[in-house]
Each structure stands twice: as structure tokens, then as C-alpha cells.
CSV table of C-alpha atoms and ligand atoms in Angstrom, one decimal:
chain,number,residue,atom,x,y,z
W,30,UNK,CA,15.9,-20.8,2.7
W,31,UNK,CA,14.4,-17.5,1.7
W,32,UNK,CA,14.4,-14.2,3.6
W,33,UNK,CA,12.1,-11.5,4.7
W,34,UNK,CA,13.5,-8.0,6.2
W,35,UNK,CA,11.2,-5.4,7.0
W,36,UNK,CA,12.3,-1.6,5.1
W,37,UNK,CA,9.8,0.7,7.8
W,38,UNK,CA,10.0,3.8,5.3
W,39,UNK,CA,10.8,3.8,1.8
W,40,UNK,CA,13.3,6.6,2.8
W,41,UNK,CA,15.4,4.2,4.2
W,42,UNK,CA,14.7,1.4,0.8
W,43,UNK,CA,18.2,2.2,0.1
W,44,UNK,CA,19.8,0.6,3.0
W,45,UNK,CA,18.4,-2.5,1.2
W,46,UNK,CA,18.9,-3.9,-1.8
W,47,UNK,CA,15.6,-4.9,-3.6
W,48,UNK,CA,17.2,-6.1,-6.7
W,49,UNK,CA,15.4,-9.4,-7.9
W,50,UNK,CA,13.0,-10.1,-5.4
W,51,UNK,CA,9.8,-9.4,-3.9
W,52,UNK,CA,8.5,-6.6,-2.7
W,53,UNK,CA,5.1,-5.6,-1.2
W,54,UNK,CA,4.7,-2.2,-0.5
W,55,UNK,CA,2.4,-1.1,2.0
W,56,UNK,CA,0.5,2.1,2.8
W,57,UNK,CA,-2.3,0.8,4.7
W,58,UNK,CA,-3.3,4.3,5.2
W,59,UNK,CA,-4.4,4.9,2.7
W,60,UNK,CA,-2.9,4.4,-0.9
W,61,UNK,CA,-2.2,1.2,-1.5
W,62,UNK,CA,-5.7,0.4,0.3
W,63,UNK,CA,-6.9,2.6,-2.4
W,64,UNK,CA,-5.1,0.8,-5.4
W,65,UNK,CA,-6.8,-2.2,-4.3
W,66,UNK,CA,-10.2,-0.7,-3.7
W,67,UNK,CA,-9.5,1.2,-7.3
W,68,UNK,CA,-9.3,-2.4,-9.4
W,69,UNK,CA,-11.2,-4.6,-7.5
W,70,UNK,CA,-13.9,-1.4,-8.6
W,71,UNK,CA,-13.2,-3.3,-12.1
W,72,UNK,CA,-10.9,0.1,-13.1
W,73,UNK,CA,-7.8,-1.2,-16.0
W,74,UNK,CA,-5.1,0.0,-14.2
W,75,UNK,CA,-3.8,2.2,-11.7
W,76,UNK,CA,-0.3,4.0,-12.3
W,77,UNK,CA,1.4,5.4,-9.2
W,78,UNK,CA,3.6,8.6,-9.8
W,79,UNK,CA,6.0,10.9,-8.0
W,80,UNK,CA,4.7,14.5,-8.4
W,81,UNK,CA,1.3,16.3,-8.9
W,82,UNK,CA,2.2,18.0,-12.2
W,83,UNK,CA,2.9,14.2,-14.1
W,84,UNK,CA,-0.4,12.6,-12.7
W,85,UNK,CA,-2.8,15.8,-13.9
W,86,UNK,CA,-0.9,15.2,-17.3
W,87,UNK,CA,-2.4,11.9,-17.5
W,88,UNK,CA,-5.7,13.5,-16.9
W,89,UNK,CA,-5.3,14.6,-21.3
W,90,UNK,CA,-5.2,10.8,-21.5
W,91,UNK,CA,-8.2,9.7,-20.5
W,92,UNK,CA,-7.0,8.9,-16.9
W,93,UNK,CA,-9.3,9.1,-14.0
W,94,UNK,CA,-6.7,11.7,-11.9
W,95,UNK,CA,-6.2,11.7,-7.7
W,96,UNK,CA,-4.3,13.4,-5.6
W,97,UNK,CA,-3.4,13.5,-2.1
W,98,UNK,CA,-1.0,16.1,-0.4
W,99,UNK,CA,-1.0,16.2,3.9
W,100,UNK,CA,-4.6,13.6,4.1
W,101,UNK,CA,-6.4,16.0,1.7
W,102,UNK,CA,-7.3,15.5,-1.3
W,103,UNK,CA,-6.0,18.1,-4.1
W,104,UNK,CA,-7.6,20.7,-6.2
W,105,UNK,CA,-8.1,20.2,-9.2
W,106,UNK,CA,-7.9,16.6,-9.2
W,107,UNK,CA,-11.0,14.3,-9.8
W,108,UNK,CA,-10.4,12.6,-6.2
W,109,UNK,CA,-8.6,12.4,-3.1
W,110,UNK,CA,-7.2,9.3,-1.9
W,111,UNK,CA,-10.0,8.2,-0.2
W,112,UNK,CA,-10.9,4.6,-0.6
W,113,UNK,CA,-14.9,5.0,1.0
W,114,UNK,CA,-15.3,7.1,-1.9
W,115,UNK,CA,-14.6,5.0,-4.8
W,116,UNK,CA,-17.4,4.0,-7.2
W,117,UNK,CA,-17.8,0.9,-8.5
W,118,UNK,CA,-19.3,2.3,-11.6
W,119,UNK,CA,-17.5,5.4,-12.8
W,120,UNK,CA,-14.3,3.0,-12.7
W,121,UNK,CA,-15.0,0.2,-14.8
W,122,UNK,CA,-12.9,0.1,-17.0
W,123,UNK,CA,-10.8,3.4,-16.6
W,124,UNK,CA,-7.2,4.1,-16.5
W,125,UNK,CA,-6.5,6.3,-13.3
W,126,UNK,CA,-3.5,8.1,-12.2
W,127,UNK,CA,-2.6,8.5,-8.9
W,128,UNK,CA,-0.1,11.1,-6.6
W,129,UNK,CA,0.2,10.2,-3.0
W,130,UNK,CA,2.8,11.6,-0.2
W,131,UNK,CA,4.0,8.6,0.3
W,132,UNK,CA,2.2,5.7,-1.0
W,133,UNK,CA,2.7,5.8,-4.4
W,134,UNK,CA,6.5,7.7,-4.2
W,135,UNK,CA,7.3,3.8,-2.6
W,136,UNK,CA,5.7,2.1,-5.4
W,137,UNK,CA,7.4,3.4,-8.0
W,138,UNK,CA,11.1,3.3,-6.2
W,139,UNK,CA,10.5,-0.2,-5.8
W,140,UNK,CA,11.8,-0.7,-9.6
W,141,UNK,CA,13.7,-3.3,-10.6
W,142,UNK,CA,12.1,-6.1,-8.1
W,143,UNK,CA,11.4,-9.3,-9.1
W,144,UNK,CA,8.0,-8.6,-8.2
W,145,UNK,CA,5.8,-5.6,-6.6
W,146,UNK,CA,3.5,-6.5,-5.1
W,147,UNK,CA,1.0,-4.0,-3.6
W,148,UNK,CA,-0.4,-4.9,0.1
W,149,UNK,CA,-3.0,-3.8,2.2
W,150,UNK,CA,-5.2,-5.8,5.0
W,151,UNK,CA,-7.4,-5.5,2.7
W,152,UNK,CA,-5.7,-8.2,0.2
W,153,UNK,CA,-3.5,-9.9,3.2
W,154,UNK,CA,-4.2,-13.8,2.3
W,155,UNK,CA,-4.1,-13.1,-1.0
W,156,UNK,CA,-0.2,-11.8,-0.8
W,157,UNK,CA,1.2,-14.3,1.9
W,158,UNK,CA,-0.4,-16.8,-0.4
W,159,UNK,CA,2.2,-15.6,-3.5
W,160,UNK,CA,4.4,-15.1,-1.2
W,161,UNK,CA,4.3,-18.8,0.2
W,162,UNK,CA,3.5,-20.4,-3.1
W,163,UNK,CA,6.2,-18.1,-4.4
W,164,UNK,CA,9.2,-18.1,-2.4
W,165,UNK,CA,12.1,-16.2,-2.7
W,166,UNK,CA,14.0,-13.4,-1.2
W,167,UNK,CA,11.9,-11.1,0.0
W,168,UNK,CA,11.7,-7.1,1.1
W,169,UNK,CA,8.2,-5.6,2.9
W,170,UNK,CA,8.3,-2.1,2.1
W,171,UNK,CA,6.3,0.6,4.8
W,172,UNK,CA,5.7,3.2,3.3
W,173,UNK,CA,5.5,4.7,6.5
W,174,UNK,CA,4.6,9.2,7.1
W,175,UNK,CA,7.7,11.6,5.6
W,176,UNK,CA,10.4,9.2,6.5
W,177,UNK,CA,8.9,8.3,10.2
W,178,UNK,CA,7.5,4.3,10.9
W,179,UNK,CA,3.8,4.0,11.8
W,180,UNK,CA,1.9,2.0,13.4
W,181,UNK,CA,-0.3,1.2,10.5
W,182,UNK,CA,2.2,-0.1,8.4
W,183,UNK,CA,4.7,-2.3,10.7
W,184,UNK,CA,1.7,-3.6,11.6
W,185,UNK,CA,0.6,-5.2,8.2
W,186,UNK,CA,3.9,-6.2,7.5
W,187,UNK,CA,4.0,-7.8,11.0
W,188,UNK,CA,0.9,-8.9,9.7
W,189,UNK,CA,2.6,-11.0,6.8
W,190,UNK,CA,5.3,-12.1,8.7
W,191,UNK,CA,3.0,-14.2,11.0
W,192,UNK,CA,2.0,-15.9,7.6
W,193,UNK,CA,4.9,-16.9,6.2
W,194,UNK,CA,5.9,-20.4,6.3
W,195,UNK,CA,10.2,-21.4,5.8
W,196,UNK,CA,11.4,-18.1,5.2
W,197,UNK,CA,13.8,-16.9,7.6
W,198,UNK,CA,14.3,-13.9,9.4
W,199,UNK,CA,16.5,-10.9,8.5
W,200,UNK,CA,16.7,-8.9,11.0
W,201,UNK,CA,15.4,-6.8,14.2
W,202,UNK,CA,12.2,-4.9,12.2
W,203,UNK,CA,11.1,-8.1,11.5
W,204,UNK,CA,10.7,-8.9,15.5
W,205,UNK,CA,9.3,-5.8,15.6
W,206,UNK,CA,6.9,-5.7,12.9
W,207,UNK,CA,6.1,-8.8,14.2
W,208,UNK,CA,5.5,-8.5,17.6
W,209,UNK,CA,3.1,-5.2,16.8
W,210,UNK,CA,1.1,-7.6,14.6
W,211,UNK,CA,1.1,-10.4,17.5
W,212,UNK,CA,-0.3,-7.7,19.9
W,213,UNK,CA,-2.7,-5.9,17.8
W,214,UNK,CA,-4.1,-8.7,16.0
W,215,UNK,CA,-7.3,-9.6,17.7
W,216,UNK,CA,-8.7,-5.7,17.7
W,217,UNK,CA,-6.9,-4.0,14.6
W,218,UNK,CA,-9.3,-1.1,14.4
W,219,UNK,CA,-9.0,0.4,18.2
W,220,UNK,CA,-5.1,0.1,16.8
W,221,UNK,CA,-5.3,1.8,14.0
W,222,UNK,CA,-6.8,4.6,15.6
W,223,UNK,CA,-3.8,5.3,18.0
W,224,UNK,CA,-2.0,5.6,15.0
W,225,UNK,CA,-1.1,9.5,14.0
W,226,UNK,CA,-2.4,9.5,10.7
W,227,UNK,CA,-5.2,8.0,11.7
W,228,UNK,CA,-5.4,11.0,14.2
W,229,UNK,CA,-4.3,13.5,11.0
W,230,UNK,CA,-7.1,11.7,9.2
W,231,UNK,CA,-10.3,12.2,11.3
W,232,UNK,CA,-9.5,15.8,11.7
W,233,UNK,CA,-11.0,16.0,8.5
W,234,UNK,CA,-14.0,13.7,6.4
W,235,UNK,CA,-11.8,10.7,6.4
W,236,UNK,CA,-12.6,8.9,9.5
W,237,UNK,CA,-14.7,5.9,7.2
W,238,UNK,CA,-11.2,5.6,5.8
W,239,UNK,CA,-9.6,4.0,9.2
W,240,UNK,CA,-12.3,1.7,9.1
W,241,UNK,CA,-12.5,0.6,5.8
W,242,UNK,CA,-9.0,0.0,5.3
W,243,UNK,CA,-9.2,-1.6,8.7
W,244,UNK,CA,-10.6,-5.0,7.3
W,245,UNK,CA,-9.0,-8.0,6.5
W,246,UNK,CA,-9.7,-9.7,3.1
W,247,UNK,CA,-12.5,-7.9,2.1
W,248,UNK,CA,-11.3,-7.2,-1.2
W,249,UNK,CA,-9.3,-11.0,-2.6
W,250,UNK,CA,-6.9,-9.5,-5.5
W,251,UNK,CA,-3.1,-9.0,-5.7
W,252,UNK,CA,-2.3,-6.1,-7.4
W,253,UNK,CA,1.4,-6.2,-8.6
W,254,UNK,CA,3.3,-3.4,-11.1
W,255,UNK,CA,3.6,-4.1,-14.5
W,256,UNK,CA,6.2,-2.2,-16.2
W,257,UNK,CA,4.9,1.4,-14.8
W,258,UNK,CA,1.3,0.1,-14.7
W,259,UNK,CA,-0.4,-1.2,-11.1
W,260,UNK,CA,-3.1,-4.7,-12.7
W,261,UNK,CA,-3.9,-7.8,-11.4
W,262,UNK,CA,-2.4,-10.6,-10.9
Q,180,LIG,C1,0.7,8.4,1.8
Q,180,LIG,O1,1.0,8.5,0.5
Q,180,LIG,O2,1.4,8.9,2.2
Q,180,LIG,C2,-1.4,7.9,2.0
Q,180,LIG,O3,-1.9,7.1,1.7
Q,180,LIG,C3,-1.8,9.3,2.1
Q,180,LIG,C4,-3.4,9.3,2.6
Q,180,LIG,O4,-3.5,9.0,3.8
Q,180,LIG,O5,-4.0,9.9,1.4
């Protein structure tokens, strides 16, 4: 039987074996919700990068460039990391580069996996469907915030675990994530509003994003990492 495990922050990834596994990266607020939305809006590809410099360089090759630090748009970039501000007609057919505080770093770290899927509440059922159809040892990687565990990513990991069939649970983090989801599932938005990052974002003009990112299955696509670019499966 295949196993599933949950890594609560990308900084802890070095404690896990992810090579040749199904890996799912989660950053509900907001990187993986944003990446899903970019591709749902018709973009050709999304390149996740770690540094702002690397991201800005992509502009020379015609990329739309997006960057966030401390929840805010970085000066000089075309966009920040706000999914609710993505304009469908401007993104269609384009390549997009994105650098965020945690989410894009988490994605880049998972190279060497059998497949890296990009997950959020927006495409929850597509991720679960893939994992149930392609049963293999699986690691759910929550991005967290600067080394700390967060509510929204853990809750989303728990929602994935709750949907899995015929997987055995490997560790306490799986039980923690599933219990958190079960306690929150009737009102994901209220639970998300309690998170420290939701509070941080509410201080800026990103309050609409919290509602946007709490919607379940309203963008039914499955982005995955193909080399160093994210495209649709
Ligand atoms: C991150 O990568 O930490 C987040 O996506 C931050 C944000 O809300 O923009």
C-alpha cells in the first residue's frame, strides 16, 4: 500500500525523502492559489523562482514578472502575488515568472520528485483524483511562513488526506492535518481568517484574496512542474 506524509514547512523538507514520490506543494495564501489562477486564466507556463533578481531577469525574455515579499508587491514588478488581481485577457498565452517568500521556494526544492503537483483549495478535487488514480508514496509539502507552520496550508493538506483512498498514514503530522481539516471543513473561510498570514494580508489591500483562496474547486485544473516550468497536466 502507498503511504502519505505531511511536511509542515518547506524548511523541514530536508528531514523527508521526496525523490521519486508524488509531491504536492501547498501555499493556500497565496502562491499556489495564484499559480493555479494564472494557468486557469490561459497563461502558457509559470516559472517559479527563488530570488527577485532571477525573476526580474525573465522580463528580458518577454515574461510577465510577479513578486511578493512580506505579503506585498515588490516595486518594479508587473504584479504582486494577488490571485484576485489577475486579468484574464492579459495573461492568455503568456509565460509568467513568479518569486514569493515561501511558496515558489518550496516548489523549486521539490525537484527530483516523480511529479510535483501544485495544490490549493481551488483545485482540491483534481489533486485528490490524481493521487487516487496514480497511487504512489506521496509527500504533501506545506509552504508555511518563514519556517513556521500555518493554519491554511495544514488545513488544505488535511483536506487532501481526507480524500485519499488506500493510503496508509506515516506520521503524526498526517493525523494533525486531517483533524484540523475535519474541525474546519464546514467553514473554511472563517478558519482561514484566523490565520496569522490572513491577518497580515488584511492589513494591505489583499483582503479579497482570503475569500478568493477559500473557494473549493472553482478552478478545476492540475498544474505540475515540468522541468523548471509549471504547466497543465
Ligand atoms: C508566500 O510565498 O509566502 C506567499 O504566497 C505570500 C503571499 O501571501 O504573497
